[in-house]
Coordinates of C-alpha atoms and ligand atoms in Angstrom, one line a residue:
M15 CA 30.3 89.7 -82.6
S16 CA 29.7 86.6 -80.6
S17 CA 32.5 85.6 -78.2
T18 CA 32.2 82.0 -79.4
I19 CA 33.1 82.7 -83.1
G20 CA 36.1 80.7 -84.1
K21 CA 36.2 78.8 -80.8
T22 CA 35.3 75.3 -79.9
I23 CA 32.0 75.3 -77.9
T24 CA 31.4 72.8 -75.1
C25 CA 27.7 72.0 -74.7
K26 CA 25.3 69.1 -74.0
A27 CA 24.3 66.5 -76.5
A28 CA 22.5 63.2 -76.6
I29 CA 25.1 60.7 -77.7
A30 CA 24.3 57.2 -79.1
W31 CA 27.5 55.4 -78.1
A32 CA 26.4 52.0 -79.4
P33 CA 23.2 50.5 -81.0
S34 CA 20.3 49.7 -78.6
E35 CA 21.7 51.7 -75.7
P36 CA 19.8 54.7 -74.2
L37 CA 21.1 58.0 -75.4
S38 CA 23.6 59.5 -73.0
I39 CA 23.4 63.2 -72.2
E40 CA 26.9 64.6 -71.8
E41 CA 29.3 67.2 -72.7
V42 CA 30.4 67.4 -76.3
E43 CA 33.0 69.7 -78.0
V44 CA 31.7 71.3 -81.2
A45 CA 34.5 72.7 -83.4
P46 CA 34.0 75.9 -85.3
P47 CA 32.6 75.6 -88.9
K48 CA 35.2 75.3 -91.7
A49 CA 34.7 76.8 -95.2
H50 CA 31.2 76.2 -96.5
E51 CA 29.9 75.1 -93.1
V52 CA 27.6 76.7 -90.6
R53 CA 27.4 76.2 -86.8
I54 CA 23.8 76.4 -85.4
K55 CA 22.6 76.8 -81.9
I56 CA 19.7 74.2 -81.9
L57 CA 16.8 75.4 -79.8
Y58 CA 14.2 72.7 -80.5
T59 CA 14.2 69.3 -82.1
G60 CA 11.5 66.8 -82.9
C61 CA 12.0 63.0 -82.4
C62 CA 11.2 60.9 -85.5
H63 CA 10.8 57.3 -86.1
T64 CA 14.0 57.3 -88.3
D65 CA 16.1 58.4 -85.3
A66 CA 14.6 55.5 -83.3
Y67 CA 15.4 53.1 -86.1
T68 CA 19.1 54.1 -85.9
I69 CA 19.3 54.3 -82.1
S70 CA 17.7 50.9 -81.8
G71 CA 20.4 49.3 -83.9
K72 CA 17.9 48.2 -86.6
D73 CA 20.0 50.0 -89.3
P74 CA 23.0 47.9 -90.0
E75 CA 24.5 50.9 -91.8
G76 CA 24.2 53.0 -88.7
N77 CA 27.5 54.5 -87.6
F78 CA 28.4 54.9 -83.9
P79 CA 29.1 56.8 -81.8
V80 CA 26.8 59.3 -83.2
I81 CA 24.6 62.3 -82.4
C82 CA 21.2 61.7 -84.0
G83 CA 18.4 64.1 -84.7
H84 CA 17.2 65.6 -88.0
E85 CA 14.0 67.5 -87.2
G86 CA 15.4 70.7 -85.6
G87 CA 15.3 74.4 -85.6
G88 CA 17.8 77.0 -84.3
I89 CA 19.8 80.1 -84.9
V90 CA 23.0 80.5 -86.9
E91 CA 25.8 81.1 -84.3
S92 CA 28.7 81.3 -86.8
I93 CA 29.6 80.7 -90.4
G94 CA 32.8 79.4 -92.1
E95 CA 34.5 81.1 -95.0
S96 CA 32.6 81.4 -98.3
V97 CA 29.2 80.8 -96.8
T98 CA 26.6 82.8 -98.7
T99 CA 23.4 80.8 -98.0
V100 CA 22.7 82.2 -94.5
K101 CA 24.1 84.7 -92.1
V102 CA 24.8 84.9 -88.3
G103 CA 21.5 85.3 -86.5
D104 CA 19.3 83.7 -89.1
H105 CA 16.6 81.3 -87.9
V106 CA 17.2 78.1 -89.7
I107 CA 16.0 74.5 -90.2
P108 CA 18.7 72.0 -90.9
L109 CA 18.0 69.8 -94.0
Y110 CA 18.8 66.1 -94.3
T111 CA 18.2 66.5 -98.0
A112 CA 20.7 69.1 -99.1
E113 CA 20.1 71.5 -102.0
C114 CA 23.2 72.8 -103.6
Q115 CA 21.3 74.2 -106.7
K116 CA 24.3 73.3 -108.8
C117 CA 24.6 69.5 -109.2
K118 CA 23.1 67.6 -112.1
F119 CA 20.2 66.4 -109.8
C120 CA 19.4 69.8 -108.4
I121 CA 19.2 71.3 -111.8
S122 CA 17.3 68.4 -113.4
G123 CA 13.9 69.5 -112.1
R124 CA 13.1 65.8 -111.6
T125 CA 14.3 65.2 -108.0
N126 CA 15.0 66.8 -104.7
L127 CA 17.9 64.4 -104.0
C128 CA 21.1 66.5 -104.3
S129 CA 24.4 64.7 -104.7
S130 CA 26.7 67.4 -103.3
V131 CA 27.2 66.0 -99.7
R132 CA 25.7 62.5 -100.2
T133 CA 28.8 60.4 -99.7
T134 CA 30.2 62.0 -96.6
Q135 CA 26.7 62.5 -95.1
G136 CA 26.1 58.8 -95.4
M137 CA 29.4 58.1 -93.5
G138 CA 28.5 60.5 -90.7
L139 CA 31.1 63.0 -91.7
M140 CA 31.3 66.6 -92.9
P141 CA 32.1 67.1 -96.6
D142 CA 35.9 67.3 -95.9
G143 CA 35.7 63.8 -94.4
T144 CA 36.1 64.8 -90.7
T145 CA 33.8 65.3 -87.8
R146 CA 33.2 68.5 -85.7
F147 CA 32.1 66.6 -82.6
R148 CA 34.3 65.2 -79.8
A149 CA 33.3 63.7 -76.5
R150 CA 35.3 61.6 -73.9
G151 CA 38.4 62.3 -76.1
K152 CA 36.8 60.5 -79.1
D153 CA 35.4 61.7 -82.5
I154 CA 31.6 61.5 -82.6
L155 CA 29.9 61.1 -85.9
H156 CA 27.2 63.3 -87.5
Y157 CA 23.8 62.0 -88.5
M158 CA 21.9 62.7 -91.7
G159 CA 24.0 65.9 -92.1
T160 CA 22.0 67.5 -89.2
S161 CA 22.7 66.1 -85.7
T162 CA 20.0 68.1 -84.0
F163 CA 20.3 66.2 -80.7
S164 CA 23.2 68.6 -79.8
Q165 CA 22.8 72.1 -78.4
Y166 CA 25.2 73.2 -81.1
T167 CA 25.7 71.4 -84.4
V168 CA 27.7 72.0 -87.6
V169 CA 26.1 71.5 -91.1
A170 CA 27.1 72.1 -94.7
D171 CA 26.0 75.4 -96.0
V172 CA 23.7 73.6 -98.5
S173 CA 22.0 71.7 -95.7
L174 CA 20.0 74.4 -94.0
V175 CA 17.3 77.0 -94.9
A176 CA 16.6 80.3 -93.3
I177 CA 13.0 80.9 -92.3
D178 CA 11.0 84.0 -91.2
K179 CA 12.2 85.1 -87.8
S180 CA 8.7 85.7 -86.6
V181 CA 7.9 82.0 -86.7
S182 CA 8.1 79.9 -83.6
L183 CA 10.9 77.4 -83.9
D184 CA 9.4 75.1 -81.3
K185 CA 6.8 74.2 -83.9
A186 CA 8.6 75.0 -87.1
C187 CA 11.3 72.4 -86.3
L188 CA 8.7 69.7 -87.2
L189 CA 8.9 71.0 -90.8
G190 CA 12.4 69.5 -90.9
C191 CA 11.0 66.0 -91.6
G192 CA 7.6 64.3 -90.9
I193 CA 5.1 67.0 -91.9
T194 CA 7.0 68.2 -95.0
T195 CA 7.5 64.5 -96.1
G196 CA 3.8 63.6 -95.9
Y197 CA 2.5 66.8 -97.3
G198 CA 5.1 66.7 -100.2
A199 CA 4.3 63.1 -101.0
A200 CA 0.7 64.0 -101.7
V201 CA 1.2 67.4 -103.3
K202 CA 4.6 67.3 -105.0
T203 CA 5.5 63.6 -105.6
V204 CA 2.1 62.2 -106.4
K205 CA 0.3 65.4 -107.3
V206 CA -3.1 64.2 -106.0
E207 CA -5.9 65.6 -108.2
N208 CA -9.2 67.1 -107.3
G209 CA -11.8 64.4 -106.8
S210 CA -9.3 61.5 -106.3
V211 CA -9.6 58.6 -103.9
C212 CA -6.6 58.1 -101.6
A213 CA -5.7 55.4 -99.1
I214 CA -3.1 56.2 -96.5
F215 CA -1.5 53.3 -94.6
G216 CA -0.3 54.4 -91.2
A217 CA -1.7 57.5 -89.5
G218 CA 1.3 58.7 -87.6
C219 CA 3.0 62.1 -88.2
V220 CA 3.8 61.2 -91.8
G221 CA 0.4 59.7 -92.7
L222 CA -1.5 62.5 -91.1
S223 CA 0.5 64.9 -93.2
V224 CA -0.3 62.9 -96.4
I225 CA -3.9 63.4 -95.4
Q226 CA -3.4 67.1 -95.1
G227 CA -1.8 67.2 -98.6
C228 CA -4.8 65.2 -100.0
V229 CA -7.3 67.6 -98.4
L230 CA -5.4 70.6 -99.8
N231 CA -5.4 69.1 -103.3
G232 CA -9.1 68.4 -103.2
A233 CA -9.2 64.6 -102.8
K234 CA -12.8 63.4 -102.6
T235 CA -12.2 60.3 -100.5
I236 CA -9.4 59.9 -98.0
I237 CA -9.2 56.6 -96.3
A238 CA -6.8 56.3 -93.3
I239 CA -5.8 52.7 -92.4
D240 CA -4.1 52.0 -89.1
T241 CA -3.9 49.0 -86.8
N242 CA -4.1 51.4 -83.8
D243 CA -7.7 52.5 -83.1
T244 CA -6.5 55.7 -81.3
K245 CA -5.4 57.0 -84.7
R246 CA -9.1 57.2 -85.8
S247 CA -9.7 60.6 -84.0
W248 CA -6.4 61.9 -85.3
A249 CA -7.2 60.9 -88.9
D250 CA -10.7 62.6 -88.5
M251 CA -9.1 65.8 -87.2
F252 CA -6.7 66.0 -90.2
G253 CA -9.5 65.4 -92.7
A254 CA -9.8 61.7 -93.5
T255 CA -13.2 60.8 -94.7
H256 CA -12.9 57.1 -93.6
F257 CA -10.9 55.1 -91.1
V258 CA -10.3 51.4 -91.4
N259 CA -8.5 49.2 -88.8
P260 CA -7.4 46.1 -90.8
I261 CA -8.1 44.0 -87.7
D262 CA -11.8 44.8 -88.0
I263 CA -12.5 43.7 -91.6
G264 CA -12.9 40.0 -91.1
N265 CA -11.4 37.5 -93.5
K266 CA -10.7 40.0 -96.3
S267 CA -7.3 41.4 -96.9
I268 CA -7.1 45.1 -96.8
D269 CA -6.6 45.3 -100.6
E270 CA -9.7 43.2 -101.2
Y271 CA -11.6 45.3 -98.8
L272 CA -10.6 48.6 -100.6
V273 CA -11.4 47.2 -104.0
D274 CA -14.9 46.0 -102.8
S275 CA -15.7 49.1 -100.7
F276 CA -14.4 51.8 -103.0
D277 CA -15.7 50.9 -106.5
G278 CA -12.7 48.9 -107.7
G279 CA -9.9 50.5 -105.6
V280 CA -8.2 53.8 -105.0
D281 CA -6.3 56.2 -107.3
Y282 CA -3.4 56.7 -104.9
A283 CA -2.1 54.7 -102.0
F284 CA 0.6 55.8 -99.6
D285 CA 2.7 53.6 -97.3
C286 CA 3.6 55.4 -94.1
T287 CA 4.3 52.3 -92.0
G288 CA 7.7 51.1 -93.4
N289 CA 6.2 47.6 -93.4
V290 CA 6.9 45.7 -96.7
G291 CA 3.8 43.5 -96.1
V292 CA 1.7 46.6 -95.9
M293 CA 3.4 48.0 -99.1
E294 CA 2.6 44.8 -101.0
Q295 CA -1.0 45.0 -99.9
A296 CA -1.1 48.7 -100.8
L297 CA -0.2 47.9 -104.4
I298 CA -3.8 48.2 -105.5
W299 CA -5.1 49.5 -108.8
G300 CA -3.5 52.9 -109.1
K301 CA -0.3 54.4 -107.9
L302 CA 1.5 53.5 -104.7
C303 CA 3.9 56.0 -103.1
V304 CA 6.3 54.4 -100.7
I305 CA 7.3 56.7 -97.9
G306 CA 8.0 54.4 -95.0
V307 CA 11.5 53.3 -94.4
A308 CA 11.6 49.4 -94.2
A309 CA 13.9 47.6 -91.9
A310 CA 17.3 46.7 -93.4
G311 CA 17.4 43.7 -95.6
Q312 CA 13.7 43.7 -96.3
K313 CA 12.6 43.3 -99.9
L314 CA 9.5 44.5 -101.6
S315 CA 8.1 41.7 -103.8
F316 CA 5.2 41.7 -106.3
K317 CA 4.3 40.0 -109.6
P318 CA 5.4 42.0 -112.6
F319 CA 2.0 41.4 -114.1
L320 CA 0.6 43.8 -111.5
V321 CA 2.5 46.7 -113.0
V322 CA 1.9 45.4 -116.6
T323 CA -1.7 45.8 -115.8
G324 CA -1.5 49.4 -114.6
R325 CA -0.3 49.7 -111.0
Q326 CA 2.6 52.1 -110.5
V327 CA 5.1 52.4 -107.7
V328 CA 7.0 55.6 -106.7
G329 CA 8.9 56.6 -103.6
T330 CA 9.7 59.8 -102.0
A331 CA 12.3 61.3 -99.6
F332 CA 11.3 64.5 -97.8
G333 CA 8.2 64.5 -99.9
G334 CA 10.2 65.6 -103.0
I335 CA 10.5 69.0 -101.4
K336 CA 13.7 71.0 -102.2
G337 CA 14.5 72.4 -98.8
R338 CA 16.2 75.7 -99.6
S339 CA 13.9 76.8 -102.4
E340 CA 10.6 75.3 -101.2
L341 CA 10.5 74.9 -97.4
P342 CA 9.8 78.7 -96.9
D343 CA 6.5 78.1 -98.9
L344 CA 5.4 75.5 -96.4
V345 CA 6.2 77.9 -93.6
Q346 CA 4.0 80.5 -95.3
L347 CA 1.2 77.9 -95.9
W348 CA 1.3 77.2 -92.1
Q349 CA 1.3 80.9 -91.2
N350 CA -1.7 81.4 -93.6
G351 CA -3.6 78.8 -91.6
Q352 CA -3.7 76.3 -94.5
L353 CA -1.2 73.7 -92.9
K354 CA -1.5 72.3 -89.4
V355 CA 1.8 72.1 -87.6
S356 CA 1.4 72.6 -83.8
E357 CA -1.4 70.1 -83.8
Y358 CA 1.2 67.2 -84.1
I359 CA 2.9 67.9 -80.8
T360 CA 1.6 65.5 -78.1
H361 CA 4.7 65.6 -75.8
E362 CA 7.2 68.2 -74.9
R363 CA 10.4 67.3 -73.0
K364 CA 13.8 68.7 -72.0
L365 CA 17.1 67.3 -73.4
A366 CA 17.7 65.4 -70.2
Q367 CA 14.4 63.5 -70.8
I368 CA 15.1 62.6 -74.5
N369 CA 14.9 58.9 -73.9
E370 CA 11.3 59.3 -72.7
A371 CA 10.5 60.6 -76.2
F372 CA 11.5 57.3 -77.7
E373 CA 9.5 55.4 -75.0
A374 CA 6.5 57.5 -75.9
M375 CA 6.9 56.6 -79.5
E376 CA 6.6 53.0 -78.7
S377 CA 3.4 53.6 -76.6
G378 CA 1.4 54.4 -79.7
N379 CA 0.0 57.6 -78.1
C380 CA 2.6 59.9 -79.4
I381 CA 2.6 61.8 -82.7
R382 CA 5.6 64.0 -82.0
T383 CA 7.7 64.9 -79.0
V384 CA 9.5 68.2 -79.3
I385 CA 12.7 68.5 -77.2
D386 CA 13.6 71.9 -75.7
M387 CA 17.3 72.0 -76.3
R388 CA 17.9 75.3 -74.5
T389 CA 18.7 73.8 -71.2
A390 CA 20.0 70.3 -70.5
Ligands
NAD13 P1 4.7 56.6 -86.7 O1 5.3 55.4 -86.0 O2 4.3 57.8 -85.9 O3 3.5 56.1 -87.6 C1 3.3 54.8 -88.2 C2 1.9 54.4 -88.1 O4 1.7 53.2 -88.8 C3 1.4 54.2 -86.6 O5 0.2 54.9 -86.4 C4 1.1 52.7 -86.6 O6 0.0 52.3 -85.7 C5 0.8 52.4 -88.1 N1 1.0 51.0 -88.5 C6 2.0 50.2 -88.1 N2 1.8 49.0 -88.7 C7 0.7 49.1 -89.4 C8 0.0 48.1 -90.3 N3 0.5 46.9 -90.4 N4 -1.1 48.6 -90.9 C9 -1.5 49.8 -90.7 N5 -0.9 50.7 -89.9 C10 0.2 50.3 -89.3 O7 5.8 57.0 -87.8 P2 6.0 58.3 -88.7 O8 6.9 59.3 -88.0 O9 4.6 58.7 -89.2 O10 6.8 57.7 -89.9 C11 6.2 56.7 -90.8 C12 7.3 56.1 -91.6 O11 7.8 57.0 -92.5 C13 8.5 55.5 -90.9 O12 8.8 54.3 -91.5 C14 9.6 56.5 -91.1 O13 10.9 56.0 -91.0 C15 9.2 57.0 -92.5 N6 9.7 58.3 -92.9 C16 10.1 58.4 -94.2 C17 10.5 59.7 -94.6 C18 10.9 59.8 -96.1 O14 11.5 60.9 -96.4 N7 10.7 58.9 -96.9 C19 10.5 60.8 -93.8 C20 10.1 60.6 -92.5 C21 9.7 59.3 -92.0
DAO14 O1 20.6 62.0 -101.3 O2 21.0 60.1 -100.6 C1 20.7 61.3 -100.4 C2 20.8 61.8 -99.0 C3 19.4 62.2 -98.5 C4 18.9 61.2 -97.6 C5 17.4 61.0 -97.7 C6 17.0 59.8 -97.0 C7 15.5 59.7 -96.9 C8 15.0 58.5 -96.2 C9 14.0 58.8 -95.2 C10 14.6 59.4 -94.0 C11 13.6 59.8 -93.0 C12 14.0 60.8 -92.1
ZN15 ZN1 22.7 69.4 -105.6

């Protein structure tokens, strides 16, 4: 039995004390898990655009002080009473989209958005309305039900999935968000068909993963659209058949260009930029899947006639994937060589260097930074 079970653990975490401030690496006290909670030793975490969005203060609903991070992997250190979903020693990926398998949404078969922990998760709290983190004598809030920027975190027992122990967590952590989201958007939410024509706006981690999903489902034409030319070789590597930089198409708007160049338009378009102007231009003939998270207060606006005449708009969180029941299948797909995962890692850093990961994100040359959480 671990000597830490039932005790508060003091470890290092990257704390966002206030919006727009660099993350501060310092000691945090992590309380033991209560009933239906699990404490995880986080070994690796990816840094995602959505963490940057909160840390930068662009999210007016962002709660502070907070420990961000939602793309992690680790080992179960201890479990609270009545936990049946995992056991001590399991290798796990925390899930920002919980799956209780009991609520009306989980059993509907129509959505992966579980309602079981939604309210408290949105407030940065555990389901009992309290936090397990303390630093400098103050309560620190949780983030997206995961808080993987801490060497130890506590999550609800419905907010994690055990994966095969033979899998390397330094790569598998990326399945906690970006890769799964893009792949699921194409394969699960949109269900791209064999022979279809797909346009992907934004070729970052999410867009490249949409491309992977389109390739796996047999799309004939896969057009990556990105304002950053360095994404051309990335899009090629992941299987895009075409790359367009909107800056290079003269006076045409990108929707006009796609209609003219691809026989009247595309079957499916995916927004992976979070830019509402891009989303509006991506509403071409066919179906638009919105994946990007737009800045707070932004509104998507289009003439209703566009949908009357056949365009459709859908959206997806975590690619529509149910974490506990479906994420192990993605791990298997990766292990079978059918899904790229390690290819996304452009930067590796230690916890003490986590702010560099967010600087790299701004540079345009970073797909994903993986932070080694094992030492500060
Ligand atoms: P990223 O920053 O790595 O990639 C975004 C890409 O879009 C970049 O390559 C950038 O050059 C490109 N881009 C920016 N403006 C553009 C424009 N006007 N036209 C064309 N390309 C443009 O980010 P990411 O990690 O791939 O995430 C993409 C988006 O998805 C973000 O908004 C993120 O918050 C969101 N996201 C949503 C979910 C979900 O569940 N719905 C999950 C993860 C991420
Ligand atoms: O069911 O409301 C809920 C909680 C799940 C949060 C899902 C949010 C998805 C938005 C994109 C986040 C990117 C990491
Ligand atoms: Zn549920």
